[in-house]
């Protein structure tokens, strides 16, 4: 006997007329000068700076076929003003050193002391060679194994 079919709930569609949209909307080819997305700001070496929020919406490709409706898709882009953007901050040497120490802790094997170019698995807690004997490619290591250190008090 066949199973009865489940009734699918219809997803609510939020259709907003384009005239009632809170922000102006532009298609990809009609964006005015001076408005860019966050990613374009990043490529220019700028951060949003004093932009208090998006000033317009970049419509997705699907909504370009429906000019009378507002774009509510998650793929839409938010446009920011370039004149309010500021240059990206550069980290200080102390910040770079702290980041390097944090990465070293994730990339160093706890058993043999070698540092790798990739982060090691937290589940294993060591490199594959120490875990199961799989030989390590020397090109993946930054440093040789740390020498044994005599730590006895006497």
Short mmCIF file of N, CA, C and O in Angstrom, two decimals, residues 59-112:
data_model
loop_
_atom_site.label_atom_id
_atom_site.label_comp_id
_atom_site.label_asym_id
_atom_site.label_seq_id
_atom_site.Cartn_x
_atom_site.Cartn_y
_atom_site.Cartn_z
N UNK A 59 20.84 45.05 -7.00
CA UNK A 59 19.90 43.95 -7.22
C UNK A 59 20.61 42.71 -7.76
O UNK A 59 21.61 42.80 -8.45
N UNK A 60 20.09 41.55 -7.41
CA UNK A 60 20.67 40.30 -7.89
C UNK A 60 20.27 40.08 -9.36
O UNK A 60 19.42 40.78 -9.91
N UNK A 61 20.88 39.08 -9.98
CA UNK A 61 20.63 38.82 -11.41
C UNK A 61 19.19 38.42 -11.66
O UNK A 61 18.61 38.78 -12.68
N UNK A 62 18.59 37.67 -10.74
CA UNK A 62 17.22 37.21 -10.93
C UNK A 62 16.25 38.38 -10.93
O UNK A 62 15.33 38.44 -11.74
N UNK A 63 16.45 39.34 -10.06
CA UNK A 63 15.53 40.47 -9.95
C UNK A 63 15.69 41.45 -11.11
O UNK A 63 14.84 42.33 -11.28
N UNK A 64 16.74 41.33 -11.87
CA UNK A 64 16.90 42.21 -13.03
C UNK A 64 15.80 41.92 -14.06
O UNK A 64 15.46 42.79 -14.86
N UNK A 65 15.23 40.72 -14.01
CA UNK A 65 14.15 40.37 -14.94
C UNK A 65 12.80 40.84 -14.43
O UNK A 65 11.82 40.76 -15.15
N UNK A 66 12.73 41.30 -13.18
CA UNK A 66 11.48 41.78 -12.59
C UNK A 66 11.65 43.21 -12.08
O UNK A 66 11.83 43.43 -10.89
N UNK A 67 11.63 44.18 -12.96
CA UNK A 67 11.92 45.56 -12.54
C UNK A 67 10.86 46.17 -11.63
O UNK A 67 11.12 47.15 -10.95
N UNK A 68 9.66 45.60 -11.58
CA UNK A 68 8.61 46.22 -10.77
C UNK A 68 8.68 45.81 -9.30
O UNK A 68 8.07 46.45 -8.45
N UNK A 69 9.44 44.76 -8.95
CA UNK A 69 9.52 44.29 -7.57
C UNK A 69 10.86 44.63 -6.94
O UNK A 69 11.88 44.68 -7.60
N UNK A 70 10.83 44.80 -5.63
CA UNK A 70 12.05 45.06 -4.87
C UNK A 70 12.80 43.75 -4.66
O UNK A 70 12.20 42.69 -4.50
N UNK A 71 14.13 43.81 -4.63
CA UNK A 71 14.95 42.62 -4.44
C UNK A 71 15.07 42.32 -2.95
O UNK A 71 15.55 43.14 -2.17
N UNK A 72 14.63 41.12 -2.54
CA UNK A 72 14.73 40.70 -1.14
C UNK A 72 15.57 39.45 -1.00
O UNK A 72 15.56 38.82 0.05
N UNK A 73 16.30 39.08 -2.03
CA UNK A 73 17.11 37.86 -2.00
C UNK A 73 18.37 38.07 -1.17
O UNK A 73 18.89 39.18 -1.09
N UNK A 74 18.90 36.98 -0.59
CA UNK A 74 20.14 37.13 0.18
C UNK A 74 21.37 37.42 -0.68
O UNK A 74 22.39 37.83 -0.17
N UNK A 75 21.27 37.26 -2.00
CA UNK A 75 22.41 37.51 -2.87
C UNK A 75 22.51 38.98 -3.29
O UNK A 75 23.43 39.33 -4.04
N UNK A 76 21.60 39.80 -2.83
CA UNK A 76 21.70 41.22 -3.19
C UNK A 76 22.90 41.83 -2.49
O UNK A 76 23.37 41.34 -1.47
N UNK A 77 23.40 42.90 -3.06
CA UNK A 77 24.57 43.56 -2.47
C UNK A 77 24.18 44.92 -1.94
O UNK A 77 23.26 45.57 -2.44
N UNK A 78 24.88 45.36 -0.92
CA UNK A 78 24.63 46.67 -0.36
C UNK A 78 25.73 47.61 -0.84
O UNK A 78 26.90 47.28 -0.79
N UNK A 79 25.34 48.79 -1.28
CA UNK A 79 26.28 49.74 -1.85
C UNK A 79 26.63 50.81 -0.81
O UNK A 79 25.75 51.32 -0.10
N UNK A 80 27.92 51.13 -0.74
CA UNK A 80 28.44 52.13 0.20
C UNK A 80 29.08 53.26 -0.58
O UNK A 80 29.49 53.09 -1.74
N UNK A 81 29.23 54.42 0.04
CA UNK A 81 29.84 55.57 -0.61
C UNK A 81 31.36 55.51 -0.48
O UNK A 81 31.90 55.27 0.58
N UNK A 82 32.04 55.75 -1.59
CA UNK A 82 33.50 55.71 -1.62
C UNK A 82 34.10 56.93 -0.92
O UNK A 82 35.13 56.82 -0.25
N UNK A 83 33.44 58.08 -1.01
CA UNK A 83 34.01 59.29 -0.43
C UNK A 83 34.05 59.25 1.10
O UNK A 83 34.82 59.97 1.73
N UNK A 84 33.24 58.41 1.74
CA UNK A 84 33.26 58.27 3.20
C UNK A 84 34.19 57.16 3.68
O UNK A 84 34.39 57.00 4.88
N UNK A 85 34.74 56.39 2.75
CA UNK A 85 35.61 55.27 3.12
C UNK A 85 36.97 55.78 3.57
O UNK A 85 37.41 56.87 3.18
N UNK A 86 37.62 54.99 4.41
CA UNK A 86 38.94 55.35 4.94
C UNK A 86 39.95 54.26 4.55
O UNK A 86 39.55 53.12 4.30
N UNK A 87 41.23 54.58 4.53
CA UNK A 87 42.23 53.55 4.23
C UNK A 87 42.24 52.48 5.32
O UNK A 87 41.94 52.76 6.48
N UNK A 88 42.56 51.26 4.91
CA UNK A 88 42.64 50.17 5.88
C UNK A 88 43.76 50.44 6.88
O UNK A 88 44.80 50.99 6.53
N UNK A 89 43.54 50.02 8.11
CA UNK A 89 44.58 50.17 9.12
C UNK A 89 45.60 49.05 8.93
O UNK A 89 45.25 47.92 8.62
N UNK A 90 46.85 49.36 9.16
CA UNK A 90 47.89 48.34 9.10
C UNK A 90 48.19 47.89 10.52
O UNK A 90 48.25 48.72 11.44
N UNK A 91 48.39 46.59 10.73
CA UNK A 91 48.65 46.11 12.09
C UNK A 91 50.03 46.55 12.57
O UNK A 91 50.97 46.69 11.79
N UNK A 92 50.15 46.73 13.87
CA UNK A 92 51.45 47.07 14.46
C UNK A 92 52.31 45.82 14.53
O UNK A 92 51.81 44.70 14.34
N UNK A 93 53.59 45.99 14.80
CA UNK A 93 54.47 44.84 14.91
C UNK A 93 54.05 43.93 16.05
O UNK A 93 54.16 42.70 15.95
N UNK A 94 53.58 44.50 17.15
CA UNK A 94 53.13 43.68 18.28
C UNK A 94 51.91 42.84 17.90
O UNK A 94 51.80 41.67 18.30
N UNK A 95 50.99 43.40 17.10
CA UNK A 95 49.83 42.64 16.66
C UNK A 95 50.24 41.52 15.72
O UNK A 95 49.74 40.40 15.81
N UNK A 96 51.17 41.81 14.81
CA UNK A 96 51.64 40.77 13.90
C UNK A 96 52.36 39.66 14.67
O UNK A 96 52.21 38.48 14.35
N UNK A 97 53.13 40.03 15.68
CA UNK A 97 53.84 39.04 16.48
C UNK A 97 52.85 38.16 17.23
O UNK A 97 53.01 36.94 17.29
N UNK A 98 51.79 38.76 17.79
CA UNK A 98 50.78 38.01 18.51
C UNK A 98 50.04 37.04 17.59
O UNK A 98 49.78 35.88 17.96
N UNK A 99 49.74 37.48 16.37
CA UNK A 99 49.08 36.59 15.40
C UNK A 99 50.00 35.44 15.01
O UNK A 99 49.56 34.29 14.86
N UNK A 100 51.30 35.72 14.86
CA UNK A 100 52.24 34.67 14.52
C UNK A 100 52.35 33.65 15.64
O UNK A 100 52.44 32.45 15.40
N UNK A 101 52.33 34.10 16.89
CA UNK A 101 52.39 33.18 18.02
C UNK A 101 51.14 32.31 18.07
O UNK A 101 51.23 31.11 18.37
N UNK A 102 49.99 32.90 17.79
CA UNK A 102 48.75 32.13 17.79
C UNK A 102 48.77 31.07 16.68
O UNK A 102 48.36 29.92 16.89
N UNK A 103 49.25 31.44 15.49
CA UNK A 103 49.33 30.48 14.39
C UNK A 103 50.37 29.40 14.69
O UNK A 103 50.19 28.24 14.35
N UNK A 104 51.46 29.78 15.35
CA UNK A 104 52.49 28.80 15.70
C UNK A 104 51.92 27.74 16.64
O UNK A 104 52.25 26.56 16.53
N UNK A 105 51.05 28.15 17.54
CA UNK A 105 50.45 27.19 18.46
C UNK A 105 49.56 26.20 17.72
O UNK A 105 49.48 25.03 18.09
N UNK A 106 48.91 26.63 16.65
CA UNK A 106 48.04 25.74 15.88
C UNK A 106 48.82 24.88 14.88
O UNK A 106 48.32 23.86 14.44
N UNK A 107 50.02 25.32 14.49
CA UNK A 107 50.76 24.63 13.45
C UNK A 107 51.89 23.76 13.98
O UNK A 107 52.53 23.07 13.21
N UNK A 108 52.16 23.80 15.27
CA UNK A 108 53.29 23.06 15.84
C UNK A 108 52.81 21.76 16.45
O UNK A 108 51.83 21.73 17.21
N UNK A 109 53.51 20.68 16.14
CA UNK A 109 53.18 19.37 16.71
C UNK A 109 53.60 19.35 18.18
O UNK A 109 54.71 19.76 18.52
N UNK A 110 52.74 18.84 19.02
CA UNK A 110 53.02 18.80 20.44
C UNK A 110 54.04 17.73 20.83
O UNK A 110 54.65 17.81 21.89
N UNK A 111 54.23 16.73 19.98
CA UNK A 111 55.13 15.63 20.33
C UNK A 111 56.53 15.81 19.75
O UNK A 111 57.52 15.66 20.47
N UNK A 112 56.61 16.15 18.46
CA UNK A 112 57.95 16.25 17.86
C UNK A 112 58.43 17.70 17.75
O UNK A 112 59.61 17.93 17.50
#
